[in-house]
Structure formats: structure tokens, C-alpha cells
């Protein structure tokens, strides 16, 4: 097992990474909360797989625990499900001094986290992320949210957990596409912060080989995100580098109505396109782009997603008053080195329109 401590002023907490953590969750949670009663939030896929094990462990540790389950999927990450969580908490007898446990992927963590932040103006929150994406990304950093019909993650709060238990044994039941989806963010971390980690991922050459190294992979990613977030908890500066590949990735997701491509697939193609734009600006990134494409392919991720200029414009935003003329573009010229560079949106569109020589 590996352990990381996230140090935020007055709110320090641990991330534990390894196998067997689900069985031990009761005792581990005992050590970080005075809660007597815990509401376990999970979805309709994860519940049947892992809820029993978690509930038994909580009971063994002396907690009174009950669960609230919602239908799996991003479509549930809305105000109606949130309301069901609040009512479920109240029906289950949760009080101000109690706690909420999120058992599931990023959808569960984001929504349960927001519910925990707001129920009784904040109760203890524990994350048990069960997808690769949730372990390396959404469970670290304290962002919680739900979606609106107008857009994703529009309502939310910064709310840090008391503990994160990342059980890599959970990946055994993850569909291959969901695992590869998470790998896009893993590869992103190598690109923006950690060149030796990028080399390591290249050598793995695919998901099968990665499976022998989950603990190390999750640890490295959490450590990177922890460090970036500690520098910029409220996401006003340096934390922006985590958005590498996301501006254009957002256009791809949106262009296909969030149905055809997963978030990770869109980010994968978005990272490649960013390097292509660098190349069009005359930067020496051809070799890096070839490396990135190769590693993405090895993890069954796309290196290109077709979309129109209208799609790009719609996603990047044309409303000058609301968002300004410039956006922060994340430039990577060497693996492990990312810079946020302000760029006029029109200049970005012009580059996107340019054909390769
Ligand atoms: N808060 C943040 O900083 C942050 C960062 C990145 C993403 N997110 C959010 O995370 C969400 C995406 O997370 P996700 O990809 O984990 O989605 P998800 O929670 O929908 O999980 C993906 C699928 O895998 C299933 N699943 C989860 N764990 C499983 C397991 N161990 N075995 C079998 N099936 C399992 C789920 O039921 C679901 O069908 C998005 O809503 C996104 O906005 C948040
Ligand atoms: Zn992402």
C-alpha cells in the first residue's frame, strides 16, 4: 500500500492506494471521523459489486451505516438525484456530526461530495473511488459538482474529503473502455509534469502491462495532482495546466453530444491537436507528437476526432463579454513541461483552420 498526504491549510488528509482497502474501509474511516452514522452513496453498477463488502466493514468498525443508490451514468448527475440523496440522508437519520461515503466513479464522487458539502452545511466526507479516472483525477482536488441541462459541472463547491481510499483491486471489474478512458488523464500527467513517468508509460505499451503497476501509476498521478492543487487550490493559476487537451477535447465531446466519445478519448485527441497547433506555430514538437500518438494508440485511445470549425467555436466560446478575447492555452514542447500561455481565441481558430504544409 502507498500513502500520500494532501496538505491544505487546516485540512490535511490522506490518500491510501493499494488493494484490499475496501475490506478495511471501516477501520480506516474510524481513524478520521467522529461520525457514528454513515450514508454510503453508490450507483447501480458499483452497488451490486462492492456495497456489501463496504457495509460489512463499516459495521465491523462500529458504524451505523445505510446506503443510497442511484442509476449509474452521467445523466444522473443532476439536481433530481441530488435531491434524492438529501432525502435519503434525512430518512436514514443522518445528523450534523455524521458522514457521507462516496463509493463509485467520478459521477458518484462529485455528486456525493456536493451533497456532503451542503447537507447540514457540511458533514464529513470520505471518498472510495472505484474507476481509474476517479482515483487519479476526480477524487483529488476537492472539486464537487452536478450538471445542469445548460452544461456540465455548473453547480458545485470546493469541499475536501477526510480520507481517500483508492482500492486498485476495483479495476478488475471495470470495462476495458472505462479503464482506457482513465489512461488518457494518466498520460496527460506524464506530458505536463513528469517526463520519466511518460517514458514509463511508453514502455508499458498497453493496458495489460499497466495492470501489474496500478498502485504505482495511481500513486504517481495523485502525487502530481496533489502538488499542483496544493499550489492553487481555487484553480486561479497553475492548476490550469491540468486542462491540457481539455479545451479542444471539450469541443469533441460536445460535437458528438457526449455520446460517441468518452471524456478521456476526447482529451486524447485534444492533446494531439494541441501539439499539431504548436507545430503549425513552428515549434519543434513533431517527435513528441509521434511519441504521444503511439502511447495513446497503445492504450486504445483515438489520436484524432473529426469536428467542424463551428464545433470548435461553440466549445471555446464566442461570447466576448462573458469570457474575454483570450483563453489560456496549455503548451507542452518538452514532455513534463507545461506552460499556460494566453492566446486570442481568433488566433487559435486561425491555427485550427490552417492546413498542414
Ligand atoms: N471533481 C473533479 O475534479 C473531476 C475531475 C475529472 C472528472 N470529474 C467527473 O467525473 C465523472 C466521470 O467519472 P467516471 O469516468 O469515473 O464516471 P462514472 O462514475 O460514471 O463511472 C464510469 C462507469 O463505470 C462504472 N463503474 C465504476 N466503478 C466500477 C467498477 N469498479 N467496476 C465496474 N464498473 C464500475 C460506473 O457505474 C459507470 O457506469 C464526470 O462526471 C466528470 O465531470 C470530476
Ligand atoms: Zn479530464
Coordinates of C-alpha atoms and ligand atoms in Angstrom, one line a residue:
X1 CA 0.0 0.0 0.0
X2 CA 1.1 3.6 -0.7
X3 CA 0.1 6.7 1.2
X4 CA 0.1 10.4 0.3
X5 CA -0.8 13.3 2.4
X6 CA -2.6 16.3 0.9
X7 CA -1.6 19.3 2.8
X8 CA -4.0 22.2 2.7
X9 CA -4.1 24.7 5.5
X10 CA -6.1 23.2 8.4
X11 CA -7.5 20.4 6.3
X12 CA -4.8 17.8 5.9
X13 CA -6.0 14.3 4.7
X14 CA -4.5 11.1 3.4
X15 CA -4.9 9.2 0.2
X16 CA -4.3 5.5 0.6
X17 CA -3.6 3.5 -2.5
X18 CA -3.5 -0.3 -2.8
X19 CA -5.5 -3.5 -2.9
X20 CA -7.8 -4.7 -0.1
X21 CA -8.8 -1.3 1.1
X22 CA -12.5 -1.9 0.6
X23 CA -12.4 -4.7 3.2
X24 CA -10.5 -2.4 5.6
X25 CA -12.5 0.7 5.0
X26 CA -14.4 0.7 8.3
X27 CA -11.2 0.8 10.5
X28 CA -9.6 3.3 8.2
X29 CA -12.6 5.6 8.3
X30 CA -12.9 5.2 12.1
X31 CA -9.5 6.8 12.4
X32 CA -10.5 10.1 10.7
X33 CA -14.1 10.8 11.8
X34 CA -16.2 11.1 14.9
X35 CA -19.3 10.2 12.9
X36 CA -21.5 7.4 14.3
X37 CA -23.7 7.1 11.2
X38 CA -22.5 6.9 7.6
X39 CA -24.5 7.3 4.4
X40 CA -22.9 5.3 1.6
X41 CA -23.7 6.8 -1.8
X42 CA -23.2 4.4 -4.8
X43 CA -24.6 3.7 -8.3
X44 CA -26.5 0.8 -9.8
X45 CA -23.3 -0.8 -11.2
X46 CA -21.0 -0.4 -8.3
X47 CA -23.5 -1.2 -5.6
X48 CA -24.1 -4.9 -6.6
X49 CA -20.3 -5.4 -6.8
X50 CA -18.9 -3.7 -3.7
X51 CA -21.6 -2.3 -1.4
X52 CA -21.9 -5.5 0.7
X53 CA -18.2 -5.6 1.4
X54 CA -18.1 -1.9 2.4
X55 CA -21.2 -2.1 4.6
X56 CA -19.8 -5.1 6.4
X57 CA -16.5 -3.4 7.1
X58 CA -18.3 -0.3 8.4
X59 CA -20.4 -2.4 10.7
X60 CA -17.4 -4.3 12.0
X61 CA -15.8 -0.9 12.8
X62 CA -18.9 0.0 14.9
X63 CA -20.6 2.4 12.5
X64 CA -24.3 2.5 11.8
X65 CA -24.4 2.6 8.0
X66 CA -27.1 2.9 5.3
X67 CA -26.8 3.2 1.6
X68 CA -28.4 5.4 -1.1
X69 CA -28.1 4.1 -4.7
X70 CA -28.8 6.0 -7.9
X71 CA -28.9 4.8 -11.6
X72 CA -25.3 4.7 -13.0
X73 CA -24.2 7.3 -15.5
X74 CA -23.5 10.9 -16.1
X75 CA -27.2 11.5 -16.9
X76 CA -27.9 11.0 -13.1
X77 CA -25.5 13.8 -12.1
X78 CA -28.3 16.3 -11.7
X79 CA -30.4 18.2 -9.2
X80 CA -33.1 15.4 -9.0
X81 CA -30.6 12.8 -8.0
X82 CA -29.0 15.2 -5.6
X83 CA -32.4 15.8 -4.0
X84 CA -32.9 12.1 -3.7
X85 CA -29.6 11.9 -1.8
X86 CA -30.6 14.7 0.6
X87 CA -33.9 13.0 1.3
X88 CA -32.2 9.6 1.6
X89 CA -29.8 11.1 4.2
X90 CA -32.6 12.6 6.2
X91 CA -34.6 9.3 6.0
X92 CA -31.6 7.4 7.1
X93 CA -31.3 9.6 10.2
X94 CA -28.1 11.4 9.3
X95 CA -27.2 14.2 11.7
X96 CA -24.8 17.1 11.6
X97 CA -21.9 15.1 13.2
X98 CA -22.2 12.2 10.8
X99 CA -20.6 11.5 7.4
X100 CA -21.1 10.6 3.7
X101 CA -19.0 7.9 1.9
X102 CA -18.8 8.0 -1.9
X103 CA -18.4 4.5 -3.3
X104 CA -18.0 4.7 -7.1
X105 CA -16.6 6.6 -10.1
X106 CA -16.4 10.3 -10.6
X107 CA -20.1 10.8 -11.0
X108 CA -20.7 9.3 -7.6
X109 CA -17.8 11.2 -6.0
X110 CA -18.7 14.6 -7.5
X111 CA -22.4 14.3 -6.5
X112 CA -21.9 12.7 -3.1
X113 CA -19.2 15.3 -2.4
X114 CA -21.6 18.2 -3.2
X115 CA -24.3 16.6 -1.1
X116 CA -21.8 16.2 1.8
X117 CA -20.7 19.8 1.4
X118 CA -24.2 21.2 1.6
X119 CA -26.2 18.7 3.9
X120 CA -26.3 20.5 7.3
X121 CA -23.8 23.0 5.8
X122 CA -21.2 20.3 5.6
X123 CA -20.7 16.8 7.0
X124 CA -17.6 14.6 7.0
X125 CA -16.9 13.2 3.5
X126 CA -14.9 10.1 2.6
X127 CA -14.1 9.1 -1.0
X128 CA -13.8 5.5 -2.1
X129 CA -13.1 5.9 -5.9
X130 CA -13.6 2.8 -8.0
X131 CA -12.6 3.9 -11.5
X132 CA -9.1 4.8 -12.7
X133 CA -10.3 8.3 -13.6
X134 CA -11.8 8.8 -10.2
X135 CA -8.7 7.6 -8.5
X136 CA -6.2 9.7 -10.5
X137 CA -8.3 12.7 -11.1
X138 CA -11.8 13.4 -9.6
X139 CA -11.2 12.3 -6.0
X140 CA -8.1 14.6 -5.6
X141 CA -8.5 18.3 -5.5
X142 CA -11.8 18.9 -3.7
X143 CA -14.0 19.9 -6.6
X144 CA -17.6 18.6 -6.3
X145 CA -20.4 19.3 -8.7
X146 CA -23.6 18.4 -10.5
X147 CA -24.6 19.2 -14.1
X148 CA -27.3 21.4 -15.5
X149 CA -29.1 20.9 -18.8
X150 CA -27.0 24.0 -19.9
X151 CA -23.7 22.4 -19.2
X152 CA -21.5 20.1 -17.1
X153 CA -20.4 20.8 -13.5
X154 CA -22.1 24.2 -13.4
X155 CA -23.2 23.9 -9.8
X156 CA -20.7 22.8 -7.2
X157 CA -18.4 23.6 -4.3
X158 CA -14.8 23.1 -3.2
X159 CA -15.0 20.5 -0.4
X160 CA -12.1 18.4 0.7
X161 CA -12.6 14.8 2.0
X162 CA -11.3 13.5 5.3
X163 CA -9.8 10.5 3.5
X164 CA -9.5 8.9 0.1
X165 CA -9.3 5.1 -0.2
X166 CA -8.2 4.1 -3.7
X167 CA -8.5 0.4 -3.9
X168 CA -6.9 -0.6 -7.2
X169 CA -8.4 -4.1 -6.9
X170 CA -11.7 -2.4 -8.2
X171 CA -10.2 -2.1 -11.7
X172 CA -10.7 -5.9 -12.2
X173 CA -14.4 -5.3 -12.8
X174 CA -14.0 -2.1 -14.9
X175 CA -15.0 -2.4 -18.6
X176 CA -11.9 -2.0 -20.8
X177 CA -13.1 1.2 -22.4
X178 CA -13.6 2.8 -19.0
X179 CA -10.1 1.8 -18.0
X180 CA -8.6 3.2 -21.2
X181 CA -10.7 6.4 -20.7
X182 CA -8.8 7.0 -17.4
X183 CA -5.5 6.3 -19.1
X184 CA -5.9 9.5 -21.1
X185 CA -5.6 11.5 -17.9
X186 CA -2.7 9.3 -16.7
X187 CA -0.8 10.1 -20.0
X188 CA -1.7 13.7 -19.6
X189 CA 0.1 13.9 -16.2
X190 CA 3.2 12.5 -17.8
X191 CA 3.0 15.1 -20.6
X192 CA 2.5 18.1 -18.3
X193 CA 4.6 17.3 -15.3
X194 CA 6.6 14.1 -15.3
X195 CA 8.8 13.1 -18.2
X196 CA 10.2 9.9 -16.6
X197 CA 6.6 8.8 -15.9
X198 CA 5.8 9.5 -19.6
X199 CA 8.8 7.3 -20.6
X200 CA 7.5 4.6 -18.2
X201 CA 4.0 4.6 -19.8
X202 CA 5.6 4.4 -23.3
X203 CA 7.5 1.3 -22.2
X204 CA 4.3 -0.4 -20.8
X205 CA 2.8 -0.3 -24.2
X206 CA -0.8 -1.1 -23.3
X207 CA -3.4 -1.8 -20.6
X208 CA -2.4 -5.4 -19.9
X209 CA 1.2 -4.4 -18.8
X210 CA -0.2 -1.5 -16.9
X211 CA -2.3 -3.8 -14.7
X212 CA 0.9 -5.0 -12.9
X213 CA 1.6 -1.4 -11.9
X214 CA -1.7 0.1 -10.9
X215 CA -0.5 1.1 -7.4
X216 CA 2.5 2.9 -8.8
X217 CA 0.5 4.6 -11.6
X218 CA -2.3 5.8 -9.3
X219 CA 0.3 7.0 -6.7
X220 CA 2.3 9.0 -9.3
X221 CA -0.8 10.7 -10.7
X222 CA -2.3 11.5 -7.3
X223 CA 1.1 12.9 -6.2
X224 CA 1.2 15.2 -9.3
X225 CA -2.4 16.4 -8.9
X226 CA -1.8 16.9 -5.1
X227 CA 1.2 19.1 -5.7
X228 CA -0.5 21.1 -8.5
X229 CA -3.6 21.6 -6.3
X230 CA -1.7 22.5 -3.2
X231 CA -0.2 25.4 -5.2
X232 CA -3.5 26.6 -6.4
X233 CA -6.5 25.1 -4.5
X234 CA -9.1 27.5 -6.0
X235 CA -8.0 27.0 -9.6
X236 CA -7.0 30.5 -10.5
X237 CA -3.5 29.9 -11.9
X238 CA -1.1 27.0 -12.2
X239 CA -3.8 24.4 -11.8
X240 CA -4.9 25.3 -15.3
X241 CA -2.1 23.0 -16.7
X242 CA -4.3 20.1 -15.7
X243 CA -6.6 21.2 -18.6
X244 CA -4.0 20.2 -21.2
X245 CA -6.0 18.7 -24.1
X246 CA -9.3 19.7 -22.5
X247 CA -10.2 22.9 -24.4
X248 CA -10.3 21.1 -27.7
X249 CA -11.4 17.8 -26.0
X250 CA -14.5 19.7 -24.8
X251 CA -15.3 20.6 -28.5
X252 CA -15.1 16.9 -29.5
X253 CA -17.3 15.8 -26.6
X254 CA -19.8 18.5 -27.3
X255 CA -19.9 18.0 -31.1
X256 CA -21.0 14.4 -30.5
X257 CA -23.4 15.3 -27.7
X258 CA -21.3 13.5 -25.1
X259 CA -22.4 10.2 -26.6
X260 CA -19.9 8.9 -29.1
X261 CA -16.6 9.6 -27.3
X262 CA -15.7 9.3 -23.6
X263 CA -14.1 12.3 -21.8
X264 CA -10.7 10.6 -22.0
X265 CA -11.0 9.8 -25.7
X266 CA -11.8 13.4 -26.4
X267 CA -8.9 14.6 -24.2
X268 CA -6.5 12.2 -26.0
X269 CA -7.4 13.7 -29.4
X270 CA -7.3 17.2 -27.8
X271 CA -3.7 16.7 -26.6
X272 CA -2.6 15.6 -30.1
X273 CA -4.3 18.5 -31.7
X274 CA -2.7 21.0 -29.4
X275 CA 0.8 19.6 -30.4
X276 CA -0.3 19.9 -34.0
X277 CA -1.1 23.6 -33.4
X278 CA 2.3 24.0 -31.8
X279 CA 3.9 22.5 -34.8
X280 CA 2.0 24.9 -37.1
X281 CA 3.4 27.8 -35.0
X282 CA 6.8 26.5 -35.9
X283 CA 7.7 24.8 -32.6
X284 CA 9.8 21.6 -32.7
X285 CA 7.3 19.1 -31.4
X286 CA 6.9 16.7 -34.3
X287 CA 8.9 13.9 -32.5
X288 CA 6.9 14.5 -29.3
X289 CA 3.6 14.3 -31.2
X290 CA 4.7 11.0 -32.7
X291 CA 5.5 9.6 -29.3
X292 CA 2.2 10.8 -27.8
X293 CA 0.2 9.3 -30.7
X294 CA 2.0 6.0 -30.2
X295 CA 1.3 5.8 -26.5
X296 CA -2.3 6.8 -26.9
X297 CA -2.8 4.1 -29.6
X298 CA -1.2 1.6 -27.3
X299 CA -4.0 2.4 -24.7
X300 CA -6.7 2.2 -27.4
X301 CA -7.3 5.9 -27.4
X302 CA -8.0 8.0 -30.6
X303 CA -5.5 10.5 -31.9
X304 CA -7.9 12.4 -34.0
X305 CA -11.6 13.2 -33.8
X306 CA -13.2 15.0 -36.7
X307 CA -15.1 18.1 -35.9
X308 CA -16.1 21.4 -37.7
X309 CA -14.9 24.9 -37.0
X310 CA -18.4 25.7 -35.7
X311 CA -17.9 22.9 -33.2
X312 CA -14.6 24.4 -32.1
X313 CA -16.1 27.9 -31.9
X314 CA -19.2 26.7 -29.9
X315 CA -17.0 25.0 -27.4
X316 CA -14.3 27.6 -27.0
X317 CA -16.9 30.3 -26.6
X318 CA -17.6 33.3 -28.8
X319 CA -19.3 35.5 -26.2
X320 CA -16.6 38.1 -25.8
X321 CA -18.2 39.9 -22.9
X322 CA -18.6 36.8 -20.9
X323 CA -15.3 35.2 -21.4
X324 CA -12.9 37.7 -22.9
X325 CA -11.0 37.7 -26.1
X326 CA -8.2 35.4 -24.8
X327 CA -8.1 31.9 -23.4
X328 CA -5.2 30.2 -21.6
X329 CA -3.7 27.7 -23.9
X330 CA -1.6 24.9 -22.4
X331 CA 1.6 24.5 -24.3
X332 CA 3.8 21.4 -24.0
X333 CA 7.0 21.4 -26.0
X334 CA 9.1 19.0 -23.9
X335 CA 7.4 16.1 -22.0
X336 CA 6.9 17.1 -18.4
X337 CA 6.9 20.8 -19.0
X338 CA 3.7 22.7 -19.5
X339 CA 3.1 26.4 -19.7
X340 CA -0.2 28.4 -19.7
X341 CA 0.0 30.9 -22.5
X342 CA -2.7 33.5 -23.1
X343 CA -3.9 33.4 -26.7
X344 CA -6.5 35.3 -28.6
X345 CA -9.4 33.0 -29.5
X346 CA -9.3 34.2 -33.1
X347 CA -5.6 33.3 -33.3
X348 CA -6.5 29.8 -32.1
X349 CA -9.3 29.4 -34.6
X350 CA -6.9 30.6 -37.4
X351 CA -4.4 28.0 -36.4
X352 CA -7.1 25.3 -36.3
X353 CA -8.1 26.3 -39.8
X354 CA -4.6 26.2 -41.2
X355 CA -3.8 23.1 -43.3
X356 CA -0.6 21.3 -42.7
X357 CA 2.2 22.1 -45.0
Ligands
LIG1 N1 -14.1 16.6 -9.4 C1 -13.2 16.6 -10.3 O1 -12.1 17.3 -10.2 C2 -13.4 15.8 -11.6 C3 -12.3 15.6 -12.4 C4 -12.5 14.8 -13.5 C5 -13.7 14.2 -13.8 N2 -14.8 14.5 -12.9 C6 -16.1 14.0 -13.2 O2 -16.0 12.5 -13.1 C7 -17.1 12.0 -13.9 C8 -16.5 10.8 -14.7 O3 -16.0 9.8 -13.8 P1 -16.0 8.3 -14.2 O4 -15.4 8.1 -15.5 O5 -15.5 7.6 -13.0 O6 -17.6 8.0 -14.4 P2 -18.6 7.1 -13.7 O7 -18.7 7.4 -12.2 O8 -19.9 7.3 -14.4 O9 -18.1 5.6 -13.9 C9 -18.0 5.1 -15.2 C10 -18.8 3.8 -15.3 O10 -18.1 2.7 -14.6 C11 -19.0 2.1 -13.6 N3 -18.1 1.7 -12.5 C12 -17.5 2.4 -11.6 N4 -16.6 1.7 -10.9 C13 -16.7 0.4 -11.4 C14 -16.0 -0.8 -11.0 N5 -15.0 -0.8 -10.1 N6 -16.4 -1.9 -11.7 C15 -17.3 -1.8 -12.7 N7 -17.9 -0.7 -13.1 C16 -17.6 0.4 -12.4 C17 -19.9 3.2 -13.3 O11 -21.1 2.6 -12.8 C18 -20.2 3.8 -14.6 O12 -21.1 3.1 -15.4 C19 -17.6 13.1 -14.7 O13 -18.9 13.5 -14.2 C20 -16.6 14.2 -14.6 O14 -17.3 15.5 -14.6 C21 -14.6 15.3 -11.9
LIG2 ZN1 -10.4 15.5 -17.6

